[in-house]
């Protein structure tokens, strides 16, 4: 679904609620799965994994769009600490459900969704403005043309 | 989720606030997963102690003594803003590795205050009824689940061993879900607790024999990179050459769960759910089969060693996952009568119970006489601790070689235990 209004494009995709809540923020998109412990630094809210395409980038306050979680079971604890430190993402949109991402999203208290009718990795670009209404299972993406 | 009367009673506070908070967390988590119900578990491995300066400061802000520890447990183990009193566990619960070895604060770079805080936290955990095994390998020191036993384990290398080698059933749990399971004997009935997700969908045909601990680490690292979190079954003549023992499968699983998210694998004719290829796949066709041979091994070796440049080795770390007594025996034989080079250092990590055995066997003395140190409870990746000034490390673990450059910014060489002990004694990394 796509509508063009002047130089602003809006898309809507639907999915399943993982953690309820509503938030709006800028998107940070990666096609690489994210490692928690040893993959991110909760003190700065950045990705530190050596071969990760987001290495050195900050996810704090962003709508993180990614395939899923990988790596050590310290996953939830890293994002739990990030939330308490105020460096966590604003929302989570992901394709591959796992215990790591489910628990990590739950303890981050940030709205989270999965099982989308269209692939968010294909539709959403870093820098897009994204409204996540996880409670109702709706994601609204707004993109300004260059 | 569908809850039993017992689960509803726990949720509604029959057994107190802590158990109610634990059930609430488990329900939120189960619903996030899309689980339909819970499964009972009486075997939990997790972490309940506080070992980081962040948690210490968090505790101190909430007040001295028990109230601080209660606050840490409430927030970081049960995910609640309520401040509950820490209760006793219901399930048989084992404590995993920590952020440092409290017996070696100097090497670990932790203050005496931090050690004292940890000791209070450890006393609290022991009083809860948690077994203070303090290892990533609980299956070495008294917690060996049986086939089909429902478990709630965290620590990815232990999870993959529990599922694959022992045939028990666990997902990769986290700090909050394991703590909640300890108090309620419940965990979402999802993923590897069910039959169908345990079947292999991918196949690996070995074109070469896989024999040494190093071989198994390389195969695991390659497999994880490809399969990510899917289940693969491995077959081929290369498997039959030498049935892998505990250190090999420990290294294999740890490597695979580092480069990918592997929680279960099958080895035809070796692991309990793969007496035949048909059993491992449930008779369904595999989605893809790849071959592993000398070219794949070589590429994986180069990939793991991509962060090695300088040949002067400052530090050799062994014991990821925690060394078995057999591996300590091997290291002791390799180093007996030699000395660790003045520009290098050797630390070996193992569970406390195995360190006690190494002490009795005389291996600790042999290693210490050579200038090495045997430590427990932790490792360099967990503690972020290496000898001062370390720029280049040598490792016999693909998992540790994966994590240390990311965590500490050091260069890492990966090779055999023999190469590592030689590097410790000469201060030089020599490629084979």
XYZ file of C-alpha atoms in Angstrom:
578
model
C 0.000 0.000 0.000
C 1.523 3.295 -1.040
C 0.284 6.850 -1.322
C 2.156 9.819 -2.748
C 1.424 13.208 -1.225
C 3.653 15.871 -2.728
C 7.207 14.777 -2.081
C 6.247 12.552 0.840
C 5.539 8.833 0.422
C 3.636 6.840 3.019
C 3.498 3.044 3.305
C 1.594 0.894 5.765
C 2.456 -2.682 6.712
C 0.726 -4.945 9.189
C 2.096 -7.515 11.572
C 1.752 -9.296 14.910
C 2.216 -7.550 18.236
C 5.180 -8.847 20.279
C 5.270 -6.070 22.885
C 2.353 -3.596 22.889
C 2.782 0.180 22.703
C 2.956 3.066 20.246
C 6.051 5.085 19.304
C 7.387 7.180 16.392
C 11.046 7.512 15.470
C 13.628 7.325 12.689
C 14.399 3.889 11.270
C 17.775 2.140 11.480
C 17.759 -0.822 9.084
C 20.181 -3.733 8.801
C 20.122 -7.023 6.916
C 22.598 -8.536 9.401
C 21.230 -10.369 12.446
C 22.202 -8.662 15.708
C 24.316 -10.204 18.447
C 23.551 -8.987 22.006
C 26.373 -9.838 24.411
C 29.665 -9.110 22.615
C 27.741 -7.531 19.732
C 26.454 -4.297 21.252
C 27.674 -1.923 23.936
C 24.739 -0.921 26.162
C 26.732 1.962 27.671
C 26.703 3.791 24.339
C 23.848 2.024 22.535
C 26.099 1.078 19.613
C 26.819 -2.048 17.578
C 30.402 -3.288 18.202
C 30.474 -6.661 16.386
C 33.534 -6.598 14.105
C 31.928 -7.782 10.864
C 28.525 -6.102 11.344
C 27.375 -3.572 8.748
C 26.151 -1.279 11.572
C 29.449 -1.431 13.484
C 29.921 1.831 15.364
C 26.343 3.028 14.711
C 23.995 4.026 17.519
C 20.523 2.470 17.829
C 19.355 4.554 20.813
C 15.894 5.992 20.227
C 15.660 4.442 16.740
C 13.153 2.007 15.278
C 15.490 -0.940 14.767
C 14.558 -2.980 11.673
C 16.529 -6.222 11.398
C 16.185 -9.919 10.483
C 16.556 -11.322 14.011
C 18.879 -12.111 16.903
C 21.988 -14.270 17.006
C 24.823 -15.135 19.352
C 25.080 -15.508 23.093
C 22.228 -15.849 25.562
C 23.261 -12.579 27.193
C 21.045 -10.980 24.506
C 18.154 -9.898 26.738
C 20.407 -8.772 29.594
C 22.323 -6.427 27.249
C 19.155 -4.720 26.046
C 17.725 -4.764 29.577
C 20.773 -2.815 30.782
C 20.484 -0.540 27.720
C 16.887 0.316 28.689
C 17.881 1.090 32.295
C 20.781 3.216 30.976
C 18.473 4.979 28.516
C 20.331 3.781 25.403
C 17.832 1.203 24.069
C 15.977 1.321 20.735
C 12.552 3.022 20.568
C 10.938 0.025 18.861
C 11.773 -3.330 17.267
C 10.652 -4.648 13.867
C 12.052 -8.058 12.950
C 11.278 -11.105 10.789
C 12.724 -14.118 12.573
C 11.210 -14.948 15.978
C 13.517 -16.474 18.585
C 13.668 -16.701 22.361
C 16.520 -14.151 22.387
C 14.601 -11.436 20.553
C 11.287 -12.192 22.315
C 12.789 -11.892 25.795
C 15.009 -8.959 24.790
C 12.020 -7.041 23.397
C 9.891 -7.847 26.470
C 12.473 -6.567 28.960
C 13.312 -3.529 26.813
C 9.656 -2.415 27.289
C 9.789 -0.995 23.730
C 6.969 -1.710 21.255
C 7.872 -4.677 19.053
C 6.325 -6.470 16.071
C 6.976 -9.442 13.771
C 5.135 -11.682 11.209
C 4.536 -8.863 8.686
C 2.372 -8.972 5.553
C 5.286 -7.374 3.668
C 9.018 -7.589 4.375
C 10.017 -4.524 6.424
C 13.638 -5.021 5.348
C 12.605 -4.518 1.718
C 10.320 -1.545 2.396
C 11.949 0.488 5.147
C 15.160 2.472 4.636
C 17.440 3.946 7.266
C 16.276 7.494 7.927
C 12.582 6.849 7.160
C 10.162 8.137 9.790
C 8.289 5.169 11.263
C 5.243 5.037 13.493
C 4.968 1.684 15.254
C 1.529 0.948 16.682
C 2.324 -2.496 18.034
C -0.900 -2.635 20.037
C -2.922 -2.617 16.789
C -0.278 -4.291 14.630
C 0.235 -1.347 12.250
C 3.482 0.209 11.015
C 3.315 3.499 9.089
C 6.413 4.515 7.154
C 6.908 8.067 5.905
C 9.671 8.841 3.422
C 10.606 12.270 2.134
C 11.875 12.261 -1.445
C 15.379 13.576 -2.036
C -1.656 -18.340 26.556
C -3.671 -21.085 28.186
C -2.774 -21.260 31.881
C -3.367 -24.104 34.332
C -5.020 -23.385 37.688
C -1.601 -23.693 39.339
C -0.101 -21.120 36.947
C -3.025 -18.733 37.478
C -2.606 -19.044 41.252
C 1.097 -18.219 40.974
C 0.329 -15.263 38.698
C -2.349 -13.979 41.090
C -0.005 -13.869 44.048
C -0.830 -17.023 46.000
C 2.882 -17.670 46.570
C 3.934 -14.065 47.075
C 5.093 -11.093 45.018
C 8.308 -12.558 43.638
C 6.535 -15.587 42.157
C 3.728 -13.385 40.821
C 6.301 -11.166 39.085
C 8.081 -14.250 37.707
C 4.812 -15.615 36.245
C 3.979 -12.180 34.811
C 7.366 -12.024 33.049
C 6.951 -15.578 31.733
C 3.448 -14.807 30.417
C 4.629 -11.613 28.645
C 7.538 -13.598 27.214
C 5.361 -16.565 26.179
C 2.894 -14.261 24.453
C 5.719 -12.461 22.663
C 6.884 -15.831 21.341
C 3.386 -16.917 20.377
C 3.552 -19.925 22.747
C 0.256 -21.632 23.570
C 1.151 -22.813 27.060
C 3.980 -23.574 29.486
C 6.008 -26.713 29.995
C 7.193 -27.829 33.436
C 10.925 -27.740 34.042
C 12.948 -28.824 37.054
C 16.368 -28.111 35.548
C 17.366 -24.466 35.161
C 20.770 -22.891 34.409
C 21.018 -19.153 34.742
C 22.682 -16.274 36.479
C 21.387 -14.423 39.525
C 24.502 -12.799 40.965
C 25.548 -9.186 40.445
C 29.091 -8.766 39.157
C 29.229 -5.553 37.183
C 30.037 -2.076 38.523
C 26.760 -0.963 36.930
C 24.757 -3.430 39.035
C 26.776 -2.604 42.149
C 25.987 1.100 41.684
C 22.348 0.240 40.964
C 22.228 -1.752 44.238
C 23.939 0.994 46.260
C 21.394 3.551 45.051
C 18.633 1.366 46.504
C 20.267 1.144 49.904
C 22.884 -0.949 51.639
C 22.608 -4.677 52.368
C 19.674 -6.848 51.371
C 17.503 -4.072 49.911
C 20.143 -3.313 47.269
C 20.420 -6.965 46.260
C 16.636 -7.320 46.258
C 16.454 -4.314 43.941
C 19.003 -5.841 41.526
C 17.124 -9.153 41.514
C 13.753 -7.423 41.012
C 14.949 -5.290 38.099
C 17.478 -7.486 36.282
C 16.085 -10.965 37.026
C 12.322 -10.437 37.173
C 11.964 -7.213 35.115
C 9.757 -5.508 37.667
C 9.811 -2.074 39.259
C 8.357 -3.660 42.389
C 11.020 -4.430 44.971
C 10.500 -8.055 45.950
C 12.345 -10.061 48.593
C 14.498 -12.726 46.943
C 12.759 -16.086 47.522
C 14.039 -19.668 47.472
C 14.103 -21.483 44.136
C 11.689 -24.343 43.358
C 13.600 -25.900 40.463
C 17.065 -27.497 40.593
C 19.079 -24.448 39.538
C 22.699 -24.147 38.449
C 24.668 -20.905 38.356
C 26.528 -20.098 35.144
C 29.813 -18.223 34.719
C 30.361 -14.718 36.070
C 31.865 -11.389 35.088
C 35.128 -12.219 36.908
C 36.986 -14.802 38.982
C 36.641 -13.549 42.573
C 39.789 -15.527 43.552
C 41.939 -13.434 41.183
C 40.832 -9.806 41.558
C 44.250 -8.452 40.537
C 44.337 -10.288 37.198
C 40.632 -9.563 36.635
C 41.147 -5.862 37.252
C 38.368 -5.666 39.865
C 38.525 -3.802 43.147
C 38.312 -5.434 46.554
C 34.988 -3.600 46.999
C 33.630 -5.270 43.865
C 34.717 -8.702 45.174
C 33.034 -8.014 48.525
C 29.846 -6.973 46.735
C 29.970 -10.139 44.638
C 30.432 -12.283 47.760
C 27.241 -10.853 49.261
C 25.497 -11.564 45.997
C 26.904 -15.116 45.930
C 25.730 -15.712 49.515
C 22.264 -14.538 48.468
C 22.266 -16.915 45.479
C 23.403 -19.859 47.612
C 20.709 -19.052 50.181
C 18.149 -19.098 47.358
C 19.226 -22.678 46.701
C 21.160 -22.050 43.492
C 24.089 -24.441 42.906
C 27.182 -22.240 42.645
C 28.821 -24.164 39.791
C 29.919 -20.868 38.189
C 30.638 -22.340 34.802
C 29.487 -22.206 31.195
C 29.693 -26.033 31.252
C 27.291 -27.229 33.982
C 27.153 -30.589 32.179
C 30.749 -31.188 33.344
C 30.094 -30.772 37.034
C 26.909 -32.536 38.043
C 24.112 -31.256 35.830
C 23.711 -33.783 33.034
C 20.091 -33.732 31.798
C 18.586 -36.911 30.402
C 17.167 -37.350 26.916
C 13.827 -35.578 26.575
C 14.158 -33.701 29.887
C 12.658 -30.203 29.639
C 15.244 -27.645 30.737
C 15.509 -23.860 30.868
C 19.152 -23.075 30.206
C 20.958 -19.970 29.111
C 24.585 -19.811 27.863
C 24.517 -20.607 24.168
C 27.354 -23.168 24.256
C 25.611 -25.087 27.079
C 22.233 -24.929 25.312
C 23.560 -26.433 22.099
C 25.317 -29.202 24.077
C 22.173 -29.904 26.144
C 19.950 -30.183 23.057
C 22.304 -31.879 20.627
C 24.656 -34.119 22.575
C 22.360 -35.006 25.507
C 19.024 -34.903 23.662
C 17.398 -32.829 26.421
C 15.084 -29.964 25.432
C 15.788 -26.299 25.953
C 15.650 -23.019 24.101
C 18.327 -20.393 24.600
C 16.907 -18.675 27.624
C 18.058 -15.403 29.168
C 18.733 -13.963 32.591
C 15.113 -12.955 33.267
C 13.421 -16.108 31.931
C 15.754 -18.501 33.779
C 15.339 -16.640 37.072
C 11.568 -16.774 36.630
C 11.749 -20.483 35.781
C 13.798 -21.148 38.935
C 10.920 -19.716 41.012
C 7.978 -21.269 39.125
C 9.257 -24.445 37.377
C 7.706 -23.098 34.154
C 9.026 -22.024 30.754
C 7.136 -21.301 27.490
C 6.378 -24.489 25.560
C 7.874 -23.270 22.318
C 10.723 -24.027 19.917
C 12.962 -26.897 20.941
C 10.543 -28.160 23.607
C 8.366 -29.344 20.696
C 9.112 -32.275 18.353
C 8.880 -30.670 14.928
C 11.386 -27.783 15.368
C 13.988 -30.363 16.423
C 14.081 -31.955 12.972
C 16.925 -31.038 10.625
C 16.039 -28.964 7.568
C 19.598 -28.566 6.246
C 22.282 -31.141 5.527
C 26.068 -31.125 5.608
C 28.085 -33.823 3.842
C 31.640 -34.148 5.080
C 34.202 -34.600 2.325
C 37.089 -34.867 4.770
C 37.746 -36.437 8.159
C 37.037 -34.161 11.102
C 39.156 -35.373 13.974
C 40.972 -32.837 16.179
C 39.461 -30.270 18.573
C 40.600 -27.607 16.078
C 38.864 -29.444 13.189
C 35.591 -29.495 15.146
C 35.838 -25.804 15.988
C 36.373 -24.901 12.332
C 33.473 -27.064 11.165
C 31.254 -25.499 13.836
C 32.223 -21.948 12.901
C 31.583 -22.680 9.224
C 28.257 -24.379 9.974
C 26.955 -21.546 12.195
C 27.836 -18.967 9.581
C 25.739 -20.824 7.024
C 22.784 -22.230 8.957
C 22.392 -19.309 11.445
C 19.656 -20.615 13.794
C 18.386 -23.515 11.669
C 18.962 -27.207 12.453
C 21.493 -29.088 10.336
C 22.287 -32.783 10.188
C 25.854 -33.793 9.442
C 26.726 -37.033 7.730
C 29.491 -38.578 5.686
C 32.435 -40.887 5.961
C 34.437 -38.137 7.699
C 32.275 -38.526 10.789
C 32.977 -42.203 11.269
C 36.745 -41.646 11.229
C 36.787 -40.716 14.906
C 33.760 -40.395 17.171
C 34.086 -36.947 18.772
C 34.481 -36.763 22.562
C 33.218 -34.113 24.995
C 35.899 -31.429 24.334
C 35.339 -31.740 20.567
C 31.553 -31.394 20.742
C 31.844 -28.650 23.369
C 34.086 -26.678 20.988
C 31.966 -27.505 17.936
C 28.717 -26.268 19.504
C 30.320 -23.175 21.020
C 31.788 -22.196 17.636
C 28.475 -22.779 15.826
C 26.498 -20.755 18.365
C 28.964 -17.854 17.995
C 29.134 -17.495 14.212
C 25.401 -18.253 13.997
C 22.643 -18.972 16.454
C 22.820 -22.773 16.381
C 20.916 -24.327 19.311
C 20.646 -27.882 17.975
C 22.544 -30.057 15.507
C 22.505 -33.731 14.643
C 25.431 -36.028 13.824
C 24.269 -39.196 12.108
C 25.191 -42.260 14.138
C 26.475 -40.186 17.067
C 23.917 -37.833 18.636
C 20.762 -39.264 20.263
C 18.121 -37.998 17.821
C 20.062 -39.046 14.718
C 20.564 -42.786 14.722
C 19.793 -42.446 11.026
C 19.475 -39.558 8.584
C 15.730 -40.318 8.346
C 15.310 -39.944 12.103
C 17.091 -36.577 12.089
C 14.925 -35.203 9.269
C 11.660 -36.897 10.210
C 11.773 -38.417 6.707
C 11.300 -35.041 5.009
C 13.585 -33.879 2.214
C 16.329 -31.468 3.275
C 15.921 -27.916 1.959
C 19.586 -27.663 1.060
C 22.701 -29.789 1.394
C 26.217 -28.358 1.358
C 29.556 -30.112 1.335
C 32.394 -29.376 3.737
C 35.903 -30.131 2.586
C 39.471 -28.764 2.635
C 38.501 -25.540 0.805
C 35.760 -24.689 3.345
C 38.098 -25.542 6.211
C 40.833 -23.303 4.819
C 38.464 -20.359 4.230
C 37.056 -20.666 7.753
C 40.543 -20.824 9.234
C 41.479 -17.605 7.425
C 38.243 -15.934 8.459
C 38.787 -16.673 12.162
C 42.420 -15.567 11.887
C 41.573 -12.342 10.036
C 42.382 -10.323 13.145
C 45.896 -11.759 13.564
C 48.739 -9.541 12.254
C 51.592 -9.258 14.770
C 53.414 -12.469 15.657
C 54.447 -11.414 19.183
C 51.872 -13.024 21.473
C 51.164 -11.172 24.728
C 48.603 -13.541 26.123
C 47.375 -17.108 25.657
C 43.915 -17.992 26.946
C 42.684 -21.569 27.160
C 39.351 -22.789 28.504
C 36.545 -21.539 26.270
C 34.178 -23.173 26.966
C 35.633 -24.066 30.383
C 38.314 -26.722 30.086
C 37.633 -30.343 30.990
C 40.020 -32.190 33.313
C 41.273 -34.043 30.223
C 42.191 -30.716 28.575
C 43.956 -29.477 31.727
C 45.865 -32.745 31.844
C 46.867 -32.229 28.204
C 47.968 -28.626 28.863
C 49.957 -29.736 31.930
C 51.779 -32.382 29.878
C 52.554 -29.852 27.139
C 53.998 -27.271 29.528
C 55.698 -29.469 32.148
C 59.339 -28.415 32.554
C 58.919 -25.307 30.380
C 58.378 -21.644 31.287
C 55.889 -19.097 30.056
C 57.885 -16.429 28.152
C 58.568 -13.195 30.039
C 56.655 -11.189 27.422
C 53.658 -13.502 27.430
C 51.092 -14.955 29.864
C 48.962 -18.098 30.116
C 45.551 -18.222 31.777
C 43.403 -21.362 31.787
C 39.718 -21.242 32.771
C 37.798 -24.194 34.242
C 34.930 -24.843 36.690
C 35.816 -24.639 40.415
C 35.095 -28.350 40.878
C 37.553 -29.285 38.119
C 40.172 -26.862 39.482
C 39.915 -28.781 42.776
C 40.618 -31.998 40.864
C 43.514 -30.375 38.991
C 44.934 -29.290 42.367
C 44.773 -32.873 43.677
C 46.252 -34.309 40.498
C 49.193 -31.911 40.644
C 48.321 -30.223 37.332
C 47.787 -26.839 38.960
C 51.308 -26.961 40.399
C 52.826 -27.974 37.045
C 51.047 -25.102 35.292
C 51.843 -22.580 38.027
C 55.510 -23.671 38.181
C 55.656 -22.870 34.476
C 54.223 -19.423 35.127
C 50.630 -20.080 34.058
C 47.488 -19.478 36.094
C 44.352 -21.621 36.415
C 41.262 -19.510 36.987
C 37.602 -20.292 37.530
C 34.153 -18.707 37.324
C 34.768 -16.585 34.198
C 36.860 -16.056 31.057
C 38.471 -13.100 29.278
C 35.421 -12.366 27.128
C 33.052 -12.362 30.107
C 35.390 -10.371 32.363
C 36.931 -8.170 29.656
C 40.140 -8.940 31.568
C 43.482 -9.704 29.922
C 47.038 -9.154 31.193
C 47.981 -5.444 31.173
C 49.093 -4.131 27.781
C 47.766 -7.115 25.824
C 47.516 -6.397 22.106
C 47.821 -9.897 20.639
C 46.180 -13.052 22.010
C 46.405 -16.707 21.029
C 43.417 -19.015 21.494
C 42.395 -22.624 20.864
C 38.714 -21.617 20.849
C 36.887 -20.349 17.764
C 34.260 -18.813 20.040
C 36.775 -16.788 22.018
C 38.542 -15.778 18.781
C 35.164 -14.565 17.511
C 34.415 -12.421 20.570
C 37.730 -11.064 21.915
C 38.636 -8.769 18.975
C 35.090 -7.293 19.139
C 35.031 -6.879 22.909
C 38.607 -5.767 23.600
C 39.918 -4.605 20.232
C 42.819 -7.082 20.418
C 44.336 -9.142 17.617
C 43.576 -12.849 17.860
C 45.295 -15.970 16.564
C 43.346 -19.219 16.518
C 45.017 -22.619 16.411
C 45.649 -25.863 18.271
C 46.315 -26.226 21.982
C 49.883 -27.273 21.092
C 50.399 -24.065 19.081
C 48.929 -22.028 21.935
C 51.165 -23.548 24.623
C 54.179 -23.080 22.319
C 53.176 -19.432 21.824
C 52.951 -18.939 25.589
C 56.447 -20.397 26.052
C 58.142 -18.647 23.110
C 56.085 -15.440 22.924
C 55.688 -16.070 19.178
C 52.839 -17.283 16.987
C 54.038 -19.781 14.421
C 51.618 -20.751 11.668
C 51.496 -24.440 10.831
